Amino acid sequence: MAQKPSIPKGTRDFGPAEMARRNYIFDTIRSVFRLYGFRQIETPAMEQMSSLMGKYGEEGDKLLFRIQNSGEKAAEAPEKGLRYDLTVPFARYVVQHREELQFPFRRYQIQPVWRADRPQKGRYREFYQCDVDIIGTDSLLSELELVQIVREVYSRFGIRVSLHINNRKVLAGIAEVIGEPDKITDITVAIDKMEKIGADKVNEELLERGLSREAVDKLQPILRLTGTNMQKLDAIAALLAGSETGTKGVEELREVFRLCDGHTQQDNSFRIELDLTLARGLNYYTGAIFEVKALDAAMGSITGGGRYDNLTGIFGLPGVSGVGISFGADRIYDVLCDLNLFPAATGDSTQLLFVTFGQAELQYALAWADRLRSKGVNTEVYPEPAKMKKQMGYADANRIPYVAVVGENEMQTQTVMLKDMQTGEQHPVTLQQLEQAFS
Amino acid sequence: MAQKPSIPKGTRDFGPAEMARRNYIFDTIRSVFRLYGFRQIETPAMEQMSSLMGKYGEEGDKLLFRIQNSGEKAAEAPEKGLRYDLTVPFARYVVQHREELQFPFRRYQIQPVWRADRPQKGRYREFYQCDVDIIGTDSLLSELELVQIVREVYSRFGIRVSLHINNRKVLAGIAEVIGEPDKITDITVAIDKMEKIGADKVNEELLERGLSREAVDKLQPILRLTGTNMQKLDAIAALLAGSETGTKGVEELREVFRLCDGHTQQDNSFRIELDLTLARGLNYYTGAIFEVKALDAAMGSITGGGRYDNLTGIFGLPGVSGVGISFGADRIYDVLCDLNLFPAATGDSTQLLFVTFGQAELQYALAWADRLRSKGVNTEVYPEPAKMKKQMGYADANRIPYVAVVGENEMQTQTVMLKDMQTGEQHPVTLQQLEQAFS
């Protein structure tokens, strides 16, 4: 009996029109990464389970896909899993290949990742990440470069964005000054939800997580600071004066803002915001934290990242500082759709289709097609002398801009009838004229 | 305790130098696919297990990787598996999306596949396939196009190849005339091993598989035909005169050879061979069968494919004929390496590195880098004023062709010292001169 075909939930097929648009996204991001001198790597889809477990928190562990060979019983299966992000495989890569690498190592990586999340709008079980990281230097120029890359990428897309910046050391300083230095993870996980669930629920959660009422009260003004980036920074600097870590975080933020002021234009399409509620769920950031939101679309974070001083430590290489960001290609796709920002030209690429009415015409068209392809013109020959309507419909459906019709007349006069599918205009042309038209 | 990092056996990391070479392969193949008007699709890494099982023979079933969610027990796990090739997912795609598609549908697909094979030289558990298929027409022009694509791709790579062609109907005809029409699978599986294990062992295997001694004897001359393609074809035509299927197969081969004679140049770098021992293990071919071998490297098949009339039938859509081939990117990589055929220019892409000796110089270099990037020059700034030797070593290791050195002198004269890393020559240039040098 025939099977009814389907794909696993949360996964997607991409047809030619979607692929053209996706390639536009990947090509744009890739060319900006290259403009800043980043080098591509790829890692396997599957990693040792031991490389993945414990890196994404308890919740993350549950979202890992496990892999086993069909021929093996579950108990004998080597522990393997699909990669959950590109950052942990990158850390593993750096440690494993450290003898071959020249630091600072600037890499980009554009590959799919898999998470057994409950699928919903904008959340898939297979999706692409576009990561760019600099590892092996603690220079804050790297933070600047990432900001510049964000600006350039979204400028090319025409998406207006705000880039939110925070610093994990500032968050640690806050935990310290409110008297809960051991609760930084609890605090940041809760703060991360500020925007989603509001201050009341965050406060509730903080109490549930064991913070004292006093500490929660002390936290409130810090979460509700207002003003310009500099005003906020001055205020937080005063509050954190007693914390060495917090003060270091404030200094880092000041330097990043100073560099950005000198080297990235802020305007109506791009602005940078100090955002003290920005924490992100992941455990490994130690310095700058970044998140990018589209100003004109309700989409959540479309790019995010930060600095991690300890990531490679878990793989046996301590003391290597890195900073990176990840562009979410699937969300960018949705934003470009919502805002109607895809360029018209990201269609399919066939330039010319030969349409014929008999076997002799088909042979004639084949020879012409050979010539055009040898000149680099993307060319198709409709493979059968089918009905005119069917062949023209094929050209329409595939948005092929020009059709060359071959009948007996054309063969006799050594021409084809060249038709512009947009205007409907047509006129006979010689092979030489056809070549020139597409050169 | 720190983990010693590793990756699952049979998988690989690709560093920047390998990626540049792999991209050269993918870009070359992709541009030829586009030259012939093929359109890209992508399907998910994971398919329903029911879509995969039984499609690759008993041995193939054992090589499927199964996937389950970490959070689920094995018994509850939905049956999912990693794709094993791109052909079955394509068939599934065509059936699932048939309402949206315009036939003939010409698609290409470049994605990794996974097989739990025992890893060995040239055989990996994760590897890329580059597939191109035409579905929805039985025109033999499609076979011609695939031959042309093979010729063009390997011509661009500079790899001399022979393209082996056979036809499954001819094999069926042979089974018929030797009196074993039901044993075609056994015969083709055995014939497929002809080159690997020799005639004696193949004959042994045929007897083991239940063929009569008489049938095996009748088979021998058919396997040992010699002469030109046309001589072989004439001989086989005579032998198969009594078989309708076999005769149809011979006619198809004749037409493909005729088309190829008219539209593909055969020379020292590309030749087409009728190869009656060519069967390939897969179950779905019904017409033409293709296989490509490099003439100057011992590598086995680097491209293969054929026509399948029934592939979409297993997903509920009978009567759709298709033909396609698959380029093995990993084997092509090895052949290009062995024959030293990679172009020198497939290195990394940074054109210019700024090297500085202090914080003021760094600021100065940043401003210049901003300008160069705005002109499209791939530029890096070494992120710290480290020792000259370290910064220069970085440029060397990453094969960056030019370095712009900034010291106090250069700042005073509003120049940089531009050094050609290949020749060692250096001279001071202004910003305008630098821009012009890279435009």
PDB file of C-alpha atoms in Angstrom, chain A residues 2-3 5-8 11-16 19 23 34-37 39-51 55 61-62 64-71 80 82 92-93 95-97 102-106 114 116 125-126 128 137-139 141 144-145 148 258-259 263 313-316 348-350 362-363 366-367 370 373 376-384 393-394 397-398 400, chain B residues 2-3 5-8 11-16 19 23 34-37 39-51 55 61-62 64-71 80 82 92-93 95-97 102-106 114 116 125-126 128 137-139 141 144-145 148 258-259 263 313-316 348-350 362-363 366-367 370 373 376-384 393-394 397-398 400:
ATOM      1  CA  ALA A   2       1.224   3.450  -0.816  1.00  0.00           C
ATOM      2  CA  GLN A   3       2.526   5.534   2.048  1.00  0.00           C
ATOM      3  CA  PRO A   5       4.331  11.078   2.612  1.00  0.00           C
ATOM      4  CA  SER A   6       5.127  13.540   5.382  1.00  0.00           C
ATOM      5  CA  ILE A   7       8.115  14.932   7.247  1.00  0.00           C
ATOM      6  CA  PRO A   8       8.822  14.990  10.986  1.00  0.00           C
ATOM      7  CA  THR A  11      11.024  20.325  10.034  1.00  0.00           C
ATOM      8  CA  ARG A  12      10.519  21.885   6.607  1.00  0.00           C
ATOM      9  CA  ASP A  13      11.075  21.390   2.905  1.00  0.00           C
ATOM     10  CA  PHE A  14      12.364  24.363   0.933  1.00  0.00           C
ATOM     11  CA  GLY A  15      11.301  24.704  -2.693  1.00  0.00           C
ATOM     12  CA  PRO A  16      13.133  26.687  -5.387  1.00  0.00           C
ATOM     13  CA  MET A  19      15.804  28.484  -1.578  1.00  0.00           C
ATOM     14  CA  ASN A  23      20.478  31.855  -0.433  1.00  0.00           C
ATOM     15  CA  ARG A  34      34.279  37.796   4.712  1.00  0.00           C
ATOM     16  CA  LEU A  35      34.521  41.586   4.512  1.00  0.00           C
ATOM     17  CA  TYR A  36      35.741  41.436   8.105  1.00  0.00           C
ATOM     18  CA  GLY A  37      38.181  38.621   7.362  1.00  0.00           C
ATOM     19  CA  ARG A  39      37.121  32.150   7.749  1.00  0.00           C
ATOM     20  CA  GLN A  40      34.613  29.378   7.312  1.00  0.00           C
ATOM     21  CA  ILE A  41      34.639  26.056   9.122  1.00  0.00           C
ATOM     22  CA  GLU A  42      32.124  23.205   9.283  1.00  0.00           C
ATOM     23  CA  THR A  43      31.679  20.583  11.973  1.00  0.00           C
ATOM     24  CA  PRO A  44      29.758  17.290  11.783  1.00  0.00           C
ATOM     25  CA  ALA A  45      26.003  17.195  12.356  1.00  0.00           C
ATOM     26  CA  MET A  46      26.591  14.657  15.110  1.00  0.00           C
ATOM     27  CA  GLU A  47      28.776  15.195  18.158  1.00  0.00           C
ATOM     28  CA  GLN A  48      29.666  12.878  21.011  1.00  0.00           C
ATOM     29  CA  MET A  49      26.851  13.113  23.524  1.00  0.00           C
ATOM     30  CA  SER A  50      29.457  13.908  26.176  1.00  0.00           C
ATOM     31  CA  SER A  51      30.418  17.040  24.227  1.00  0.00           C
ATOM     32  CA  LYS A  55      26.317  22.678  28.116  1.00  0.00           C
ATOM     33  CA  ASP A  61      19.781  18.575  27.753  1.00  0.00           C
ATOM     34  CA  LYS A  62      16.206  17.439  27.288  1.00  0.00           C
ATOM     35  CA  LEU A  64      18.994  17.124  22.420  1.00  0.00           C
ATOM     36  CA  PHE A  65      18.276  14.612  19.665  1.00  0.00           C
ATOM     37  CA  ARG A  66      20.065  11.303  20.229  1.00  0.00           C
ATOM     38  CA  ILE A  67      21.285   9.168  17.349  1.00  0.00           C
ATOM     39  CA  GLN A  68      21.783   5.461  17.121  1.00  0.00           C
ATOM     40  CA  ASN A  69      22.630   3.052  14.341  1.00  0.00           C
ATOM     41  CA  SER A  70      19.736   0.961  13.125  1.00  0.00           C
ATOM     42  CA  GLY A  71      21.874  -2.146  13.402  1.00  0.00           C
ATOM     43  CA  LYS A  80      25.907  10.557  19.786  1.00  0.00           C
ATOM     44  CA  LEU A  82      22.737  16.159  16.782  1.00  0.00           C
ATOM     45  CA  ARG A  92      35.285  21.563  20.816  1.00  0.00           C
ATOM     46  CA  TYR A  93      36.839  22.279  17.406  1.00  0.00           C
ATOM     47  CA  VAL A  95      40.448  22.587  21.543  1.00  0.00           C
ATOM     48  CA  GLN A  96      40.767  19.562  19.275  1.00  0.00           C
ATOM     49  CA  HIS A  97      42.642  21.488  16.565  1.00  0.00           C
ATOM     50  CA  GLN A 102      46.709  30.572  14.676  1.00  0.00           C
ATOM     51  CA  PHE A 103      45.175  32.763  17.384  1.00  0.00           C
ATOM     52  CA  PRO A 104      43.255  35.017  17.349  1.00  0.00           C
ATOM     53  CA  PHE A 105      41.126  32.671  15.282  1.00  0.00           C
ATOM     54  CA  ARG A 106      38.291  34.331  13.400  1.00  0.00           C
ATOM     55  CA  TRP A 114      18.492  20.648  15.823  1.00  0.00           C
ATOM     56  CA  ALA A 116      13.518  18.864  20.127  1.00  0.00           C
ATOM     57  CA  ARG A 125      13.275  21.598  15.177  1.00  0.00           C
ATOM     58  CA  GLU A 126      15.776  22.122  12.375  1.00  0.00           C
ATOM     59  CA  TYR A 128      20.128  27.379  10.452  1.00  0.00           C
ATOM     60  CA  THR A 137      41.955  37.709  22.287  1.00  0.00           C
ATOM     61  CA  ASP A 138      40.216  39.755  24.962  1.00  0.00           C
ATOM     62  CA  SER A 139      40.503  42.948  22.923  1.00  0.00           C
ATOM     63  CA  LEU A 141      37.874  45.669  19.241  1.00  0.00           C
ATOM     64  CA  LEU A 144      33.230  46.582  17.969  1.00  0.00           C
ATOM     65  CA  GLU A 145      33.623  44.390  14.912  1.00  0.00           C
ATOM     66  CA  GLN A 148      29.810  46.724  12.841  1.00  0.00           C
ATOM     67  CA  ARG A 258      33.228  54.654  22.880  1.00  0.00           C
ATOM     68  CA  LEU A 259      34.479  52.437  20.039  1.00  0.00           C
ATOM     69  CA  HIS A 263      33.130  53.575  14.106  1.00  0.00           C
ATOM     70  CA  GLY A 313      37.759  25.200  29.498  1.00  0.00           C
ATOM     71  CA  ILE A 314      35.163  22.445  29.547  1.00  0.00           C
ATOM     72  CA  PHE A 315      37.153  20.762  26.791  1.00  0.00           C
ATOM     73  CA  GLY A 316      40.467  21.104  28.588  1.00  0.00           C
ATOM     74  CA  ASP A 348      15.259  31.273 -10.233  1.00  0.00           C
ATOM     75  CA  SER A 349      18.054  31.702 -12.619  1.00  0.00           C
ATOM     76  CA  THR A 350      17.109  30.262 -16.005  1.00  0.00           C
ATOM     77  CA  LEU A 362      14.064  20.025 -30.907  1.00  0.00           C
ATOM     78  CA  GLN A 363      17.355  19.030 -32.547  1.00  0.00           C
ATOM     79  CA  LEU A 366      19.555  21.700 -28.791  1.00  0.00           C
ATOM     80  CA  ALA A 367      22.354  23.003 -30.994  1.00  0.00           C
ATOM     81  CA  ASP A 370      24.740  24.279 -26.604  1.00  0.00           C
ATOM     82  CA  ARG A 373      25.463  27.657 -22.567  1.00  0.00           C
ATOM     83  CA  GLY A 376      27.434  31.202 -19.921  1.00  0.00           C
ATOM     84  CA  VAL A 377      23.708  31.773 -20.523  1.00  0.00           C
ATOM     85  CA  ASN A 378      21.511  29.646 -18.206  1.00  0.00           C
ATOM     86  CA  THR A 379      19.390  27.846 -20.768  1.00  0.00           C
ATOM     87  CA  GLU A 380      16.705  25.165 -20.863  1.00  0.00           C
ATOM     88  CA  VAL A 381      15.205  23.217 -23.734  1.00  0.00           C
ATOM     89  CA  TYR A 382      11.678  21.978 -23.082  1.00  0.00           C
ATOM     90  CA  PRO A 383      12.352  18.242 -23.408  1.00  0.00           C
ATOM     91  CA  GLU A 384       9.382  17.310 -25.606  1.00  0.00           C
ATOM     92  CA  GLY A 393       2.879  27.652 -18.905  1.00  0.00           C
ATOM     93  CA  TYR A 394       6.113  26.024 -17.794  1.00  0.00           C
ATOM     94  CA  ALA A 397       5.377  29.016 -13.622  1.00  0.00           C
ATOM     95  CA  ASN A 398       9.159  29.048 -13.396  1.00  0.00           C
ATOM     96  CA  ILE A 400      11.717  32.331 -16.992  1.00  0.00           C
TER      97      ILE A 400
ATOM     98  CA  ALA B   2      38.133  18.231  31.469  1.00  0.00           C
ATOM     99  CA  GLN B   3      36.855  16.098  28.637  1.00  0.00           C
ATOM    100  CA  PRO B   5      37.373  16.323  22.803  1.00  0.00           C
ATOM    101  CA  SER B   6      36.664  14.083  19.832  1.00  0.00           C
ATOM    102  CA  ILE B   7      34.027  13.584  17.153  1.00  0.00           C
ATOM    103  CA  PRO B   8      32.073  10.442  16.242  1.00  0.00           C
ATOM    104  CA  THR B  11      32.743  12.202  10.698  1.00  0.00           C
ATOM    105  CA  ARG B  12      35.061  15.124   9.999  1.00  0.00           C
ATOM    106  CA  ASP B  13      35.755  18.740  10.848  1.00  0.00           C
ATOM    107  CA  PHE B  14      36.583  21.061   7.960  1.00  0.00           C
ATOM    108  CA  GLY B  15      38.952  23.946   8.647  1.00  0.00           C
ATOM    109  CA  PRO B  16      39.205  27.153   6.597  1.00  0.00           C
ATOM    110  CA  MET B  19      36.289  24.746   3.334  1.00  0.00           C
ATOM    111  CA  ASN B  23      33.306  25.569  -1.659  1.00  0.00           C
ATOM    112  CA  ARG B  34      22.234  26.429 -13.004  1.00  0.00           C
ATOM    113  CA  LEU B  35      23.636  26.704 -16.536  1.00  0.00           C
ATOM    114  CA  TYR B  36      21.223  23.904 -17.425  1.00  0.00           C
ATOM    115  CA  GLY B  37      18.317  25.565 -15.640  1.00  0.00           C
ATOM    116  CA  ARG B  39      16.458  24.781  -9.384  1.00  0.00           C
ATOM    117  CA  GLN B  40      17.602  24.185  -5.848  1.00  0.00           C
ATOM    118  CA  ILE B  41      15.585  22.534  -3.097  1.00  0.00           C
ATOM    119  CA  GLU B  42      16.477  21.382   0.403  1.00  0.00           C
ATOM    120  CA  THR B  43      14.811  18.731   2.533  1.00  0.00           C
ATOM    121  CA  PRO B  44      15.172  18.123   6.293  1.00  0.00           C
ATOM    122  CA  ALA B  45      18.069  16.083   7.674  1.00  0.00           C
ATOM    123  CA  MET B  46      15.543  13.809   9.339  1.00  0.00           C
ATOM    124  CA  GLU B  47      12.800  11.888   7.555  1.00  0.00           C
ATOM    125  CA  GLN B  48      10.067   9.647   8.880  1.00  0.00           C
ATOM    126  CA  MET B  49      11.600   6.199   9.286  1.00  0.00           C
ATOM    127  CA  SER B  50       8.745   4.833   7.174  1.00  0.00           C
ATOM    128  CA  SER B  51       9.932   7.002   4.264  1.00  0.00           C
ATOM    129  CA  LYS B  55      14.206   1.782  -0.001  1.00  0.00           C
ATOM    130  CA  ASP B  61      18.158  -0.508   6.213  1.00  0.00           C
ATOM    131  CA  LYS B  62      20.884  -1.520   8.655  1.00  0.00           C
ATOM    132  CA  LEU B  64      20.204   4.045   8.692  1.00  0.00           C
ATOM    133  CA  PHE B  65      20.818   6.294  11.694  1.00  0.00           C
ATOM    134  CA  ARG B  66      17.776   6.496  13.968  1.00  0.00           C
ATOM    135  CA  ILE B  67      16.961   9.621  15.933  1.00  0.00           C
ATOM    136  CA  GLN B  68      15.131  10.032  19.184  1.00  0.00           C
ATOM    137  CA  ASN B  69      14.488  12.920  21.546  1.00  0.00           C
ATOM    138  CA  SER B  70      16.536  12.849  24.704  1.00  0.00           C
ATOM    139  CA  GLY B  71      13.397  13.434  26.706  1.00  0.00           C
ATOM    140  CA  LYS B  80      12.746   9.241  12.574  1.00  0.00           C
ATOM    141  CA  LEU B  82      18.770  10.719   9.104  1.00  0.00           C
ATOM    142  CA  ARG B  92       8.920  12.073  -1.128  1.00  0.00           C
ATOM    143  CA  TYR B  93       9.158  15.828  -1.785  1.00  0.00           C
ATOM    144  CA  VAL B  95       4.718  13.493  -4.074  1.00  0.00           C
ATOM    145  CA  GLN B  96       4.102  15.695  -1.054  1.00  0.00           C
ATOM    146  CA  HIS B  97       4.302  18.930  -3.067  1.00  0.00           C
ATOM    147  CA  GLN B 102       5.223  22.317 -12.582  1.00  0.00           C
ATOM    148  CA  PHE B 103       6.400  19.212 -14.454  1.00  0.00           C
ATOM    149  CA  PRO B 104       8.911  18.475 -15.800  1.00  0.00           C
ATOM    150  CA  PHE B 105      10.530  19.508 -12.544  1.00  0.00           C
ATOM    151  CA  ARG B 106      14.263  20.080 -12.714  1.00  0.00           C
ATOM    152  CA  TRP B 114      24.466   9.903   6.704  1.00  0.00           C
ATOM    153  CA  ALA B 116      26.337   3.941   9.468  1.00  0.00           C
ATOM    154  CA  ARG B 125      29.465   8.384   7.866  1.00  0.00           C
ATOM    155  CA  GLU B 126      28.598  11.949   6.925  1.00  0.00           C
ATOM    156  CA  TYR B 128      27.793  15.459   0.802  1.00  0.00           C
ATOM    157  CA  THR B 137       9.269  13.413 -18.606  1.00  0.00           C
ATOM    158  CA  ASP B 138      10.559  10.260 -20.270  1.00  0.00           C
ATOM    159  CA  SER B 139      12.349  12.242 -22.972  1.00  0.00           C
ATOM    160  CA  LEU B 141      17.014  14.548 -23.893  1.00  0.00           C
ATOM    161  CA  LEU B 144      21.728  13.837 -22.813  1.00  0.00           C
ATOM    162  CA  GLU B 145      21.655  16.817 -20.446  1.00  0.00           C
ATOM    163  CA  GLN B 148      26.549  17.160 -20.850  1.00  0.00           C
ATOM    164  CA  ARG B 258      23.167   9.350 -31.015  1.00  0.00           C
ATOM    165  CA  LEU B 259      22.284  12.454 -28.978  1.00  0.00           C
ATOM    166  CA  HIS B 263      26.062  17.336 -28.554  1.00  0.00           C
ATOM    167  CA  GLY B 313       5.085   5.131  -6.755  1.00  0.00           C
ATOM    168  CA  ILE B 314       6.163   4.020  -3.293  1.00  0.00           C
ATOM    169  CA  PHE B 315       4.820   7.347  -2.028  1.00  0.00           C
ATOM    170  CA  GLY B 316       1.500   7.031  -3.860  1.00  0.00           C
ATOM    171  CA  ASP B 348      41.085  32.479   2.383  1.00  0.00           C
ATOM    172  CA  SER B 349      39.762  35.779   1.357  1.00  0.00           C
ATOM    173  CA  THR B 350      41.241  38.483   3.595  1.00  0.00           C
ATOM    174  CA  LEU B 362      45.129  50.927  16.521  1.00  0.00           C
ATOM    175  CA  GLN B 363      42.570  53.740  16.460  1.00  0.00           C
ATOM    176  CA  LEU B 366      40.425  51.200  12.583  1.00  0.00           C
ATOM    177  CA  ALA B 367      39.408  54.331  10.718  1.00  0.00           C
ATOM    178  CA  ASP B 370      36.323  51.269   7.957  1.00  0.00           C
ATOM    179  CA  ARG B 373      35.586  47.855   3.944  1.00  0.00           C
ATOM    180  CA  GLY B 376      34.413  46.213  -0.465  1.00  0.00           C
ATOM    181  CA  VAL B 377      37.982  45.276   0.501  1.00  0.00           C
ATOM    182  CA  ASN B 378      38.115  42.270   2.875  1.00  0.00           C
ATOM    183  CA  THR B 379      40.105  43.770   5.732  1.00  0.00           C
ATOM    184  CA  GLU B 380      41.302  42.773   9.193  1.00  0.00           C
ATOM    185  CA  VAL B 381      42.836  44.804  11.992  1.00  0.00           C
ATOM    186  CA  TYR B 382      45.043  42.796  14.329  1.00  0.00           C
ATOM    187  CA  PRO B 383      43.100  43.367  17.541  1.00  0.00           C
ATOM    188  CA  GLU B 384      46.031  44.181  19.843  1.00  0.00           C
ATOM    189  CA  GLY B 393      53.180  35.433  11.708  1.00  0.00           C
ATOM    190  CA  TYR B 394      49.414  35.710  11.824  1.00  0.00           C
ATOM    191  CA  ALA B 397      49.679  31.595   8.673  1.00  0.00           C
ATOM    192  CA  ASN B 398      46.440  32.897   7.215  1.00  0.00           C
ATOM    193  CA  ILE B 400      46.956  37.229   3.853  1.00  0.00           C
TER     194      ILE B 400
END
